[in-house]
Amino acid sequence: MMKQAWLVRPNPHGINRVEEFLSKGILAIGWSGIGSLDCRSRENIKRILAGKPYEYSGYELGQATGSVDRFANSVQIGDLVVSPDGENIYFGVVTSSYIFNPAYDSMEVGYSHQRKVEWKNKVLRANLSDELRASFRYDGTIVELTKLYSEIEALCKA
């Protein structure tokens, strides 16, 4: 399978967790209280997010389902990740399959859906191509950036 690249924001539940993610060698998303996503299909995830505690519907349900499904089911070991934090942009390689960590499954902590990442590099936003910088305008949790794979791969090794 072709390796992919992903933008993943380090802000589960609206809390910046970049320092924790760097020190723990992980990347994670929010959506606490829905249990493990192991072996969950996109349709199953959608049903879960439409129920308690989130009760999403319409556009919000579609956006959340897409983010959660991509993180749990589309990201693969060996994929590249980009995580923006203000002017600092962090680059890494995914080193694990999806992990559900129940110790972080609370609304206060809020990042039980995790993947291990080997963080490779930090680059200032100003030093990125216009196209890569423009991809950060998408405000969702996770977006595929495979079309920029070569640039991201070079920045991982820089």
Coordinates of C-alpha atoms in Angstrom, one line a residue:
M1 CA 0.0 0.0 0.0
M2 CA 1.2 3.5 -0.9
K3 CA 2.4 5.5 2.1
Q4 CA 0.3 8.6 2.8
A5 CA 0.8 11.9 4.6
W6 CA -1.6 13.5 7.1
L7 CA -2.1 16.8 8.8
V8 CA -3.2 16.1 12.4
R9 CA -3.9 18.9 14.8
P10 CA -2.5 18.5 18.3
N11 CA -5.6 20.0 20.0
P12 CA -8.0 17.2 21.2
H13 CA -11.0 18.8 23.1
G14 CA -9.6 22.2 22.1
I15 CA -6.6 21.7 24.4
N16 CA -3.1 22.1 22.9
R17 CA -1.2 18.9 23.7
V18 CA 1.8 19.3 21.5
E19 CA 4.3 19.2 24.3
E20 CA 2.8 16.0 25.7
F21 CA 2.6 14.4 22.3
L22 CA 6.3 15.2 21.6
S23 CA 7.5 13.9 25.0
K24 CA 5.3 10.7 24.8
G25 CA 6.0 10.0 21.2
I26 CA 2.3 9.9 20.3
L27 CA -0.4 11.7 18.3
A28 CA -4.0 11.6 19.4
I29 CA -7.5 12.9 18.7
G30 CA -10.4 13.6 21.1
W31 CA -13.9 12.2 21.1
S32 CA -13.6 10.6 24.6
G33 CA -16.4 8.4 25.9
I34 CA -17.1 6.4 22.7
G35 CA -14.8 3.5 23.5
S36 CA -12.3 1.7 21.4
L37 CA -12.5 2.1 17.6
D38 CA -10.7 -1.2 16.9
C39 CA -12.5 -2.9 14.0
R40 CA -15.2 -0.2 13.8
S41 CA -16.4 0.7 10.3
R42 CA -17.1 4.2 9.2
E43 CA -20.9 3.5 9.4
N44 CA -20.4 2.2 13.0
I45 CA -18.4 5.2 14.0
K46 CA -21.1 7.5 12.5
R47 CA -23.8 5.7 14.6
I48 CA -21.7 6.0 17.7
L49 CA -21.1 9.8 17.2
A50 CA -24.8 10.3 16.6
G51 CA -25.5 9.0 20.1
K52 CA -24.5 10.1 23.5
P53 CA -22.4 11.9 24.6
Y54 CA -22.0 13.8 21.3
E55 CA -25.4 13.5 19.5
Y56 CA -24.0 15.0 16.3
S57 CA -26.2 15.4 13.2
G58 CA -25.9 16.8 9.8
Y59 CA -22.6 18.5 8.8
E60 CA -21.1 18.2 12.2
L61 CA -21.7 14.4 12.2
G62 CA -20.1 14.1 8.8
Q63 CA -17.0 16.1 9.8
A64 CA -16.5 14.2 13.1
T65 CA -17.1 10.8 11.4
G66 CA -14.6 11.6 8.7
S67 CA -11.9 12.7 11.2
V68 CA -12.4 9.7 13.6
D69 CA -12.6 7.2 10.8
R70 CA -9.4 8.5 9.1
F71 CA -7.4 8.4 12.3
A72 CA -8.6 5.0 13.3
N73 CA -8.8 3.3 9.9
S74 CA -6.9 5.2 7.2
V75 CA -3.7 6.2 8.9
Q76 CA -1.1 3.4 8.6
I77 CA 2.2 2.5 10.1
G78 CA 4.9 4.3 8.1
D79 CA 2.7 7.2 7.1
L80 CA 4.0 10.7 7.6
V81 CA 2.3 13.2 9.9
V82 CA 2.4 17.0 10.1
S83 CA 1.2 18.7 13.3
P84 CA 1.1 22.5 13.3
D85 CA 1.5 24.5 16.5
G86 CA 1.6 28.2 15.8
E87 CA 4.8 29.0 13.9
N88 CA 6.3 25.5 14.7
I89 CA 5.4 22.6 12.4
Y90 CA 6.3 19.1 13.6
F91 CA 7.0 16.2 11.3
G92 CA 6.9 12.6 12.2
V93 CA 6.4 9.0 11.1
V94 CA 3.5 6.8 12.4
T95 CA 5.0 3.7 14.2
S96 CA 1.9 1.9 15.5
S97 CA -1.5 0.9 14.6
Y98 CA -4.5 2.5 16.3
I99 CA -4.3 2.4 20.1
F100 CA -7.2 3.0 22.5
N101 CA -5.8 4.2 25.8
P102 CA -8.6 4.1 28.5
A103 CA -6.4 6.1 30.9
Y104 CA -7.0 9.2 28.7
D105 CA -10.7 8.5 28.0
S106 CA -12.2 11.3 30.0
M107 CA -13.6 14.7 29.0
E108 CA -10.9 16.4 31.1
V109 CA -8.0 14.7 29.4
G110 CA -9.7 13.7 26.2
Y111 CA -7.2 11.9 24.0
S112 CA -7.7 8.2 24.3
H113 CA -7.5 7.6 20.5
Q114 CA -3.8 7.4 19.9
R115 CA -1.0 6.4 17.6
K116 CA 2.7 6.2 18.4
V117 CA 4.8 8.6 16.3
E118 CA 8.6 9.0 15.9
W119 CA 8.9 12.8 15.8
K120 CA 11.6 13.7 13.3
N121 CA 11.8 17.4 12.8
K122 CA 10.5 20.9 13.7
V123 CA 10.3 23.5 10.9
L124 CA 9.2 27.1 11.1
R125 CA 6.0 27.7 9.2
A126 CA 7.7 30.4 7.1
N127 CA 10.1 27.9 5.7
L128 CA 7.4 25.7 4.1
S129 CA 6.1 25.9 0.6
D130 CA 3.1 28.1 -0.1
E131 CA 1.1 24.9 -0.9
L132 CA 1.9 23.2 2.3
R133 CA 1.2 26.3 4.4
A134 CA -2.1 26.7 2.5
S135 CA -3.1 23.2 3.6
F136 CA -3.2 24.4 7.2
R137 CA -6.2 26.6 6.4
Y138 CA -8.4 23.5 6.7
D139 CA -9.6 23.7 10.3
G140 CA -10.6 20.0 10.7
T141 CA -8.7 17.6 13.0
I142 CA -7.1 15.5 10.3
V143 CA -6.7 15.9 6.5
E144 CA -4.8 13.8 3.9
L145 CA -1.8 15.6 2.5
T146 CA -0.5 12.7 0.3
K147 CA -0.2 15.1 -2.8
L148 CA 2.6 16.8 -0.8
Y149 CA 4.2 13.6 0.3
S150 CA 7.6 14.4 -1.3
E151 CA 7.9 17.7 0.4
I152 CA 6.8 16.3 3.7
E153 CA 9.2 13.4 3.4
A154 CA 12.1 15.8 2.7
L155 CA 11.1 17.9 5.8
C156 CA 11.0 14.8 8.0
K157 CA 14.6 14.1 7.0
A158 CA 15.9 17.7 7.1

